[in-house]
XYZ file of C-alpha atoms in Angstrom:
609
model
C 0.000 0.000 0.000
C 1.394 3.355 -0.999
C 1.903 6.413 1.173
C -0.504 9.314 0.982
C 0.376 11.418 -2.031
C -1.036 13.764 -4.607
C -2.174 11.014 -6.941
C -5.589 9.388 -7.117
C -6.369 5.769 -6.369
C -5.380 3.480 -9.233
C -8.651 2.255 -10.724
C -9.549 0.159 -13.775
C -9.154 1.870 -17.130
C -12.132 2.913 -19.198
C -11.288 0.403 -21.941
C -11.165 -2.537 -19.525
C -14.840 -3.294 -20.135
C -14.492 -3.786 -23.905
C -16.601 -6.790 -24.883
C -17.915 -7.216 -21.355
C -21.719 -7.539 -20.947
C -23.453 -4.590 -19.326
C -24.599 -6.597 -16.314
C -21.004 -7.479 -15.444
C -19.827 -3.900 -15.983
C -22.262 -2.749 -13.311
C -20.494 -4.923 -10.758
C -16.952 -4.107 -11.916
C -17.297 -0.356 -12.420
C -15.473 1.560 -9.649
C -17.760 2.677 -6.845
C -17.223 4.872 -3.814
C -19.217 5.370 -0.637
C -20.191 8.712 0.864
C -16.955 9.982 2.429
C -16.828 10.343 6.196
C -14.738 13.250 7.509
C -12.907 14.093 10.718
C -14.827 16.509 12.945
C -11.794 18.663 13.788
C -9.913 18.070 10.537
C -12.607 18.171 7.839
C -10.138 17.891 4.961
C -9.342 14.356 6.100
C -11.851 11.812 4.815
C -12.437 8.077 4.712
C -14.421 6.154 2.119
C -15.015 2.627 0.803
C -14.257 1.611 -2.781
C -14.033 -1.507 -4.932
C -11.136 -0.014 -6.916
C -8.947 -3.110 -6.572
C -11.797 -5.581 -7.110
C -12.421 -5.902 -3.373
C -14.258 -3.401 -1.192
C -11.683 -1.728 1.068
C -11.159 1.473 3.069
C -9.397 4.481 1.493
C -8.018 7.682 2.993
C -8.478 10.980 1.176
C -6.711 14.241 1.982
C -8.935 16.869 0.378
C -6.288 19.566 0.805
C -3.798 17.766 -1.455
C -6.178 15.517 -3.392
C -4.137 12.498 -2.312
C -5.850 9.157 -1.860
C -4.457 5.863 -0.639
C -5.703 2.387 0.176
C -5.834 1.790 3.932
C -6.813 -1.881 4.221
C -5.909 -4.828 2.024
C -7.527 -8.102 3.071
C -8.589 -11.112 1.029
C -12.276 -10.774 1.903
C -12.423 -6.985 2.108
C -13.072 -4.351 4.777
C -15.900 -1.841 5.098
C -16.188 -1.035 8.820
C -14.022 1.933 9.728
C -14.047 5.443 11.203
C -11.802 8.465 11.613
C -10.722 9.862 14.961
C -12.144 13.384 15.451
C -8.688 14.915 15.112
C -8.121 13.079 11.825
C -4.899 11.491 13.014
C -6.078 7.859 13.103
C -8.184 5.472 11.063
C -9.880 2.733 13.071
C -11.027 -0.410 11.265
C -12.631 -3.675 12.359
C -10.526 -6.784 11.851
C -12.655 -9.918 11.602
C -11.769 -13.256 10.005
C -13.053 -13.875 6.480
C -16.374 -12.142 7.051
C -17.336 -13.785 10.360
C -17.927 -10.322 11.943
C -16.055 -11.427 15.081
C -12.831 -9.581 15.759
C -11.034 -6.577 17.242
C -10.537 -2.922 16.358
C -7.243 -1.953 14.724
C -5.925 1.504 13.969
C -3.537 3.041 11.462
C -2.119 6.586 11.138
C -4.013 8.659 8.582
C -0.758 9.363 6.758
C 0.025 5.645 6.561
C 2.007 3.241 8.652
C 1.738 0.040 10.609
C -1.587 -1.257 11.881
C -1.781 -1.760 15.626
C -4.460 -3.015 18.044
C -6.618 -0.005 18.875
C -7.730 -1.298 22.263
C -5.397 -3.510 24.258
C -6.999 -5.883 26.706
C -10.292 -6.546 24.909
C -10.800 -9.983 23.423
C -12.461 -10.534 20.057
C -16.205 -9.930 19.894
C -19.014 -8.797 17.643
C -18.984 -4.981 17.421
C -21.715 -3.061 19.275
C -20.962 0.563 18.530
C -17.907 2.739 19.051
C -17.211 6.409 19.799
C -13.907 8.292 19.951
C -13.110 11.390 22.014
C -11.857 14.548 20.306
C -8.575 14.686 22.180
C -7.685 11.106 21.311
C -7.335 10.172 24.970
C -10.527 8.138 25.300
C -12.566 5.641 23.338
C -15.869 3.948 24.149
C -16.193 0.447 22.724
C -19.313 -1.715 22.605
C -18.979 -5.500 22.406
C -21.270 -8.503 22.094
C -20.473 -12.166 22.725
C -22.494 -15.288 23.375
C -20.904 -15.621 26.819
C -21.114 -12.021 28.085
C -24.070 -10.561 26.240
C -23.488 -6.836 25.712
C -20.673 -4.903 27.381
C -19.380 -1.345 27.025
C -15.834 -0.338 27.897
C -14.059 2.981 28.342
C -10.412 3.091 27.362
C -8.106 5.960 28.300
C -4.854 6.724 26.532
C -3.539 4.075 24.091
C -2.176 1.163 26.079
C -4.360 1.797 29.126
C -6.506 -1.045 30.438
C -10.168 -0.895 29.389
C -12.751 -0.338 32.130
C -16.118 -2.052 31.844
C -18.946 0.419 32.561
C -21.981 -1.534 31.288
C -23.082 -5.161 31.063
C -26.397 -6.813 30.251
C -27.583 -10.094 28.799
C -29.816 -8.376 26.219
C -28.636 -6.346 23.231
C -27.101 -2.920 23.802
C -24.574 -0.676 22.124
C -22.768 2.650 22.069
C -24.822 5.395 20.442
C -22.595 8.464 20.719
C -20.130 10.409 22.885
C -20.677 14.091 23.687
C -18.221 16.573 22.215
C -16.485 17.124 25.561
C -16.345 13.389 26.303
C -18.402 13.650 29.503
C -21.585 11.885 28.330
C -22.140 8.518 26.633
C -25.459 7.687 24.949
C -26.388 3.996 25.074
C -29.138 2.192 23.152
C -30.341 -0.891 25.017
C -33.075 -3.519 25.026
C -32.943 -4.600 28.653
C -36.732 -4.957 28.528
C -36.298 -7.830 26.046
C -37.787 -6.192 22.933
C -34.952 -6.196 20.408
C -36.974 -4.184 17.864
C -37.546 -1.168 20.120
C -34.570 0.276 21.955
C -34.647 2.589 24.949
C -31.942 5.116 25.813
C -29.652 5.718 28.757
C -27.042 8.442 29.094
C -24.134 7.592 31.372
C -20.858 9.151 32.456
C -17.491 7.546 31.679
C -17.548 6.042 35.180
C -20.801 4.224 34.351
C -23.103 6.345 36.538
C -26.472 7.224 35.036
C -27.323 10.779 33.978
C -30.707 10.300 32.321
C -33.091 7.660 30.915
C -35.608 7.835 28.092
C -38.106 5.177 27.110
C -41.417 5.217 25.268
C -44.181 2.958 26.485
C -47.751 2.121 25.592
C -49.920 0.458 28.201
C -46.881 -0.350 30.323
C -45.194 -2.338 27.545
C -42.304 -0.965 25.517
C -43.632 -0.823 21.973
C -42.141 2.363 20.554
C -38.523 2.535 19.512
C -35.897 5.188 20.209
C -32.540 5.662 18.507
C -29.504 7.848 19.091
C -28.872 10.278 16.232
C -26.042 12.194 17.883
C -24.995 14.746 20.477
C -24.875 18.422 19.484
C -21.442 19.236 17.996
C -20.887 22.148 20.397
C -18.707 22.258 23.521
C -20.749 22.044 26.704
C -23.998 21.356 24.812
C -25.998 18.558 26.440
C -28.607 18.257 23.691
C -29.002 14.800 22.148
C -30.747 14.275 18.816
C -33.091 11.305 19.165
C -35.260 9.351 16.738
C -38.711 8.364 18.039
C -41.935 6.692 16.820
C -44.559 8.574 18.848
C -46.637 9.520 15.803
C -46.415 6.145 14.104
C -43.227 6.736 12.116
C -39.592 7.654 12.733
C -39.084 11.355 13.491
C -36.371 13.375 15.250
C -36.597 15.346 18.479
C -34.054 17.088 20.689
C -33.568 15.862 24.261
C -31.523 17.936 26.686
C -30.135 15.198 28.894
C -29.124 17.658 31.627
C -32.493 19.355 32.091
C -34.702 16.562 30.734
C -36.409 18.973 28.319
C -37.729 17.411 25.117
C -38.146 19.614 22.037
C -40.509 18.143 19.474
C -39.894 19.000 15.834
C -43.133 19.161 13.862
C -41.917 18.689 10.312
C -45.197 17.740 8.609
C -43.580 15.085 6.423
C -45.515 11.866 5.687
C -42.658 9.342 5.767
C -39.837 8.274 8.047
C -37.421 11.050 8.970
C -33.834 10.818 10.125
C -31.496 13.708 10.868
C -27.972 14.797 11.722
C -26.560 18.069 13.045
C -25.040 20.767 10.916
C -21.482 21.272 12.241
C -22.305 24.524 14.089
C -25.374 23.035 15.793
C -27.738 25.681 14.380
C -29.639 23.383 12.051
C -30.406 19.785 11.160
C -29.922 17.925 7.888
C -33.170 16.031 7.378
C -33.469 12.823 5.324
C -37.101 12.042 4.488
C -37.937 8.574 3.124
C -41.408 7.978 1.697
C -42.774 5.301 -0.622
C -39.362 3.991 -1.725
C -37.797 7.393 -2.436
C -36.012 9.990 -0.350
C -35.310 13.720 -0.217
C -33.283 16.187 1.850
C -34.200 19.259 3.902
C -32.484 21.743 6.213
C -34.301 22.478 9.487
C -33.266 25.790 11.072
C -33.767 25.953 14.846
C -33.968 29.750 15.107
C -36.894 30.077 12.696
C -38.321 26.517 12.823
C -38.086 26.678 9.032
C -37.868 23.564 6.855
C -35.982 24.284 3.628
C -35.724 21.751 0.810
C -32.255 20.723 -0.320
C -32.778 19.945 -3.990
C -31.850 16.464 -5.161
C -32.912 14.452 -8.233
C -35.834 12.053 -7.901
C -34.567 8.736 -6.565
C -32.891 7.635 -3.358
C -30.368 9.297 -1.087
C -28.381 6.507 0.581
C -26.450 8.837 2.867
C -25.873 12.559 3.406
C -23.641 14.788 5.498
C -23.446 18.527 6.152
C -19.973 20.042 5.744
C -18.491 22.937 7.783
C -19.047 25.396 4.898
C -22.782 24.644 4.959
C -22.777 22.510 1.819
C -24.272 19.026 1.772
C -22.682 15.947 0.263
C -24.919 12.999 -0.546
C -24.842 9.600 -2.245
C -27.644 9.441 -4.797
C -28.939 6.905 -7.305
C -32.112 5.665 -8.926
C -33.042 2.264 -10.302
C -32.017 3.537 -13.734
C -28.976 5.658 -12.829
C -25.811 4.383 -11.053
C -24.764 5.910 -7.709
C -22.797 9.144 -7.519
C -21.555 11.283 -4.619
C -22.858 14.807 -5.251
C -22.555 18.149 -3.477
C -25.035 20.999 -3.232
C -22.209 23.193 -4.544
C -23.067 21.651 -7.913
C -20.217 19.239 -8.404
C -19.459 15.547 -8.060
C -17.476 14.922 -4.883
C -15.761 11.689 -5.900
C -15.762 10.557 -9.526
C -13.562 7.477 -9.785
C -11.789 7.129 -13.127
C -12.243 4.130 -15.351
C -15.173 2.126 -16.600
C -18.616 3.576 -15.902
C -21.593 1.465 -14.873
C -24.207 1.291 -17.653
C -27.672 2.604 -16.859
C -30.606 0.257 -16.335
C -34.382 0.758 -16.628
C -36.557 2.765 -14.232
C -38.937 1.171 -11.759
C -42.718 1.322 -11.945
C -44.727 1.619 -8.731
C -47.471 -0.925 -8.166
C -49.863 -0.923 -5.199
C -51.759 -4.115 -4.376
C -54.429 -4.742 -1.763
C -53.079 -7.380 0.590
C -54.491 -9.081 3.689
C -52.849 -6.480 5.945
C -53.277 -3.382 3.797
C -51.875 -1.913 0.600
C -48.580 -3.483 -0.464
C -46.029 -1.457 -2.418
C -44.053 -3.224 -5.137
C -41.386 -1.968 -7.537
C -41.367 -3.437 -11.057
C -38.674 -3.372 -13.729
C -38.895 -4.991 -17.145
C -36.824 -4.961 -20.326
C -37.466 -1.854 -22.394
C -39.972 -2.300 -25.187
C -41.284 -5.666 -23.980
C -44.807 -6.784 -23.250
C -45.879 -9.658 -21.071
C -46.308 -12.262 -20.058
C -42.599 -12.443 -19.193
C -40.462 -14.775 -17.155
C -40.382 -12.939 -13.828
C -38.080 -12.883 -10.822
C -39.508 -11.900 -7.451
C -36.360 -10.501 -5.807
C -37.161 -10.364 -2.086
C -35.233 -8.014 0.191
C -33.509 -9.003 3.425
C -33.761 -7.519 6.859
C -36.621 -8.016 7.470
C -36.471 -4.432 8.801
C -35.393 -2.970 5.472
C -37.099 -1.932 2.260
C -36.446 -1.855 -1.458
C -36.287 1.613 -2.963
C -35.830 3.452 -6.230
C -32.077 2.945 -5.988
C -29.530 1.395 -8.315
C -29.004 -2.344 -7.847
C -26.771 -4.380 -10.125
C -28.500 -7.688 -9.318
C -32.018 -6.826 -10.544
C -30.500 -5.009 -13.528
C -28.748 -8.245 -14.532
C -32.057 -10.099 -14.656
C -33.606 -7.339 -16.757
C -30.680 -7.551 -19.190
C -31.431 -11.248 -19.634
C -35.084 -10.683 -20.514
C -36.760 -11.098 -17.135
C -39.169 -8.801 -15.380
C -38.170 -8.111 -11.775
C -40.633 -7.506 -8.951
C -39.541 -6.323 -5.507
C -42.074 -6.316 -2.667
C -42.038 -4.217 0.492
C -43.996 -6.734 2.528
C -45.264 -6.281 6.102
C -42.181 -6.055 8.296
C -40.477 -3.655 5.887
C -39.417 -0.216 7.042
C -40.518 3.014 5.382
C -44.291 2.566 5.666
C -44.908 3.403 9.309
C -44.459 1.638 12.625
C -47.563 -0.559 12.352
C -46.413 -1.969 9.011
C -42.987 -2.841 10.395
C -44.295 -4.174 13.712
C -46.915 -6.385 12.027
C -44.222 -9.043 11.769
C -44.799 -10.991 14.987
C -45.256 -14.694 15.837
C -46.334 -15.828 12.316
C -42.909 -14.879 11.060
C -42.307 -15.556 7.365
C -45.905 -16.519 6.720
C -47.069 -12.906 7.038
C -44.568 -11.647 4.465
C -45.457 -14.464 2.054
C -49.136 -13.467 2.158
C -48.184 -10.047 0.819
C -45.814 -11.527 -1.764
C -48.572 -13.889 -2.926
C -50.951 -10.950 -3.394
C -48.412 -9.150 -5.567
C -47.730 -12.351 -7.507
C -51.438 -12.639 -8.292
C -51.470 -9.056 -9.598
C -48.383 -9.684 -11.713
C -50.140 -12.627 -13.378
C -53.583 -11.055 -13.860
C -52.070 -7.832 -15.214
C -50.292 -9.797 -17.934
C -46.791 -8.961 -16.695
C -45.722 -12.409 -15.470
C -45.986 -15.821 -17.083
C -47.442 -17.925 -14.222
C -45.404 -20.952 -15.279
C -42.108 -19.020 -15.199
C -42.007 -17.113 -11.905
C -38.865 -17.366 -9.805
C -38.746 -16.663 -6.071
C -35.337 -15.305 -5.094
C -33.599 -13.361 -2.360
C -30.707 -13.090 0.048
C -30.544 -13.275 3.841
C -34.138 -12.798 5.055
C -35.121 -12.795 1.388
C -33.391 -16.162 1.043
C -35.299 -17.395 4.082
C -38.609 -16.272 2.539
C -37.590 -17.998 -0.699
C -37.133 -21.391 0.980
C -40.244 -20.923 3.099
C -42.223 -19.822 0.030
C -41.341 -22.759 -2.193
C -42.348 -25.063 0.671
C -45.616 -23.399 1.735
C -46.657 -22.248 -1.781
C -45.172 -25.055 -3.897
C -47.422 -24.511 -6.920
C -46.734 -20.777 -7.161
C -43.028 -20.821 -7.927
C -41.130 -22.436 -10.796
C -37.708 -22.016 -9.141
C -36.186 -20.962 -5.844
C -32.874 -19.068 -5.565
C -31.829 -18.572 -1.940
C -28.627 -16.765 -0.927
C -27.349 -16.981 2.674
C -30.787 -18.058 3.951
C -32.314 -19.240 7.189
C -33.251 -22.812 6.280
C -33.641 -24.587 9.637
C -34.892 -21.969 12.089
C -34.190 -23.896 15.294
C -30.585 -24.712 14.416
C -30.076 -21.213 13.046
C -31.192 -19.772 16.387
C -28.733 -21.871 18.350
C -25.792 -21.124 16.029
C -26.303 -17.430 15.163
C -24.742 -14.352 16.781
C -26.248 -13.206 20.076
C -27.890 -10.043 18.714
C -29.892 -12.108 16.228
C -30.980 -14.524 18.942
C -32.492 -11.518 20.710
C -34.245 -10.435 17.522
C -35.694 -13.902 16.983
C -36.975 -14.031 20.570
C -38.746 -10.727 19.916
C -40.221 -11.798 16.575
C -41.387 -15.223 17.700
C -42.099 -14.476 21.361
C -39.474 -16.729 22.928
C -36.825 -19.366 22.337
C -37.319 -22.609 20.396
C -37.780 -24.367 23.749
C -40.406 -21.839 24.915
C -42.465 -21.559 21.691
C -41.542 -24.648 19.643
C -44.762 -24.512 17.609
C -43.925 -21.014 16.291
C -40.400 -21.939 15.276
C -41.738 -25.049 13.564
C -44.421 -23.106 11.673
C -41.874 -20.506 10.509
C -39.051 -22.877 9.561
C -38.433 -23.801 5.897
C -37.229 -27.210 7.095
C -40.792 -28.034 8.180
C -42.001 -27.839 4.574
C -38.976 -29.165 2.702
C -40.740 -32.354 1.638
C -43.427 -30.280 -0.131
C -40.928 -28.467 -2.358
C -41.494 -29.100 -6.068
C -39.331 -26.412 -7.653
C -35.630 -26.831 -8.380
C -33.653 -25.045 -5.652
C -30.355 -23.178 -5.812
C -28.682 -22.196 -2.516
C -25.504 -20.186 -1.964
C -23.929 -19.878 1.477
C -20.890 -18.334 3.159
C -19.068 -20.887 5.301
C -18.163 -18.191 7.892
C -21.632 -16.626 8.088
C -22.565 -15.694 11.707
C -26.076 -14.567 10.749
C -27.306 -17.563 8.746
C -24.766 -20.214 9.796
C -23.802 -23.059 7.522
C -24.904 -26.009 9.720
C -28.592 -25.197 9.460
C -28.297 -24.870 5.669
C -26.623 -28.274 5.523
C -29.557 -29.744 7.466
C -31.973 -28.457 4.835
C -29.822 -29.632 1.932
C -29.546 -33.112 3.477
C -33.335 -33.359 3.396
C -33.393 -32.340 -0.257
C -30.766 -34.976 -1.019
C -32.712 -37.660 0.835
C -35.695 -37.224 -1.452
C -33.544 -36.652 -4.548
C -35.037 -33.205 -5.099
C -33.472 -31.096 -7.825
C -31.067 -28.715 -6.159
C -27.609 -27.197 -6.320
C -25.530 -25.714 -3.504
C -22.637 -23.294 -3.768
C -20.463 -22.649 -0.711
C -17.866 -19.877 -0.631
C -15.203 -18.744 1.807
C -16.757 -15.618 3.310
C -19.504 -14.531 5.684
C -22.949 -13.063 5.074
C -22.202 -12.189 1.464
C -18.959 -11.277 -0.242
C -16.994 -8.028 -0.635
C -15.020 -9.441 -3.570
C -16.295 -8.296 -6.972
C -15.276 -11.470 -8.828
C -17.127 -13.552 -6.242
C -20.284 -11.456 -6.576
C -20.179 -11.809 -10.358
C -19.629 -15.560 -10.070
C -22.687 -15.927 -7.846
C -24.920 -13.959 -10.225
C -23.624 -15.987 -13.150
C -24.412 -19.236 -11.299
C -27.962 -18.056 -10.582
C -28.488 -17.019 -14.204
C -27.155 -20.365 -15.417
C -29.276 -22.394 -12.997
C -32.388 -20.472 -14.013
C -31.615 -20.806 -17.700
C -31.270 -24.578 -17.392
C -34.360 -25.214 -15.282
C -36.899 -22.579 -16.277
C -38.958 -23.553 -19.279
């Protein structure tokens, strides 16, 4: 890895894609994330790029224009942050994507990596915050043995001091600018979907608590959005769900005063501080698209920050008042823009080809109107072979954003349908929280309703509909082809839950907590619910050919439970193929991602009439 210099990162040349199909170009074209920047050294930035063919961290000195690669690992690195003074880059060092490891650090200008926190064993990360003066860090950890712990570490080399411990999930939210206050998100009440907040001092003593309850039961979530970036300011920006959707408010943790912000926006709202603390940068997400606003405290004025129609995947306000944001649409590849009018980072080399726009479809489902996004090859009419590409999460949603996977299917003549089923975010708290107890079956009811519309509208050929997805989408794929065996011609499941009971026992602790919340207990406490929601229960009913891909180091959907499902397919000689790869919950290596898409396209081409 080179030292920081005036040159740009070496990226693939523009002619490298000659003769390459468009779908592959979309994966190979250089991409960059929204750059993070150091609070007290804003010219020093950190971003993620696939410039070398693997997603890694890169340092960028805006003053000189110099960029350099920070990490270089076989399976990639994406988790990193800058110290507020810009002197250090912290990055998380796991093993081949298993998400279990320790924090390392490296000088911004380059040099040898060193353990960032001596005395802490490997764990799953649970939040981190760094003090401005570099003399303190707050590190959240999660392990199967200890549950959640939070540690304060003084100067480099000092022993860490444990200030928090609980069996349920918890993590570091933020550290105040003067380092005197630590915001913690926790689920000590046992509801992993709705956090409550506690502010503590570095010695672990409690300053303030905030929780939202209905009828004595915690049902509304809270999230830490960040302390005010002003010395001595005890205001904490908090996300809440009191009006049925995510909105920000300001909580003064010293006085207890809560300042509600009535923004009159219909969708979910997140926010971050402008650097001087006088305003908020608002991100409003509604019906699969997003937009930006500036909220000014002095006048209570909400001012639109103009962006193209599509999705903003991240945004940050700079010290000069400008806003940088990562934007894309289903048709247009992602780009980091600035409100100054320019492109912030424009990596040289091959450009990702455009795709086709999405069409919005609303379908009446058993739990209300279901929103689906449809793409199809330009100039085609149905009925078409159709892929239902189901998103993961489940607390996530598909949006009008660029995605190379669906675009690949469209290039090969398929229509693509993506469904924001009950359990998805972006449609209000009730829609997200509807996913309880009948896990998996609820989502499939909504997917079935959209499938019916796709057929009756003439879009989809009913004999050539593929159910596909990754993570929770892979889980719904296996559950769908077992509970709705006549509806789907093929199943393509990437890193799925296949045997829910074994998955629960083998997965990382934070996901155990989530499953207890979704299903109402452990497999021993509610065995009938786990059985009803497990794809393994219905494996003998599967008629469609099945393709499964799995990471052997996956801590979220571990390999043993997938093997259990595959063994049952083998026992009945069902048509199936399995691809195992050396990574975790997906891959950060471009060649590996392309290989997996190619395998899915090939499997579908061979088995779909």
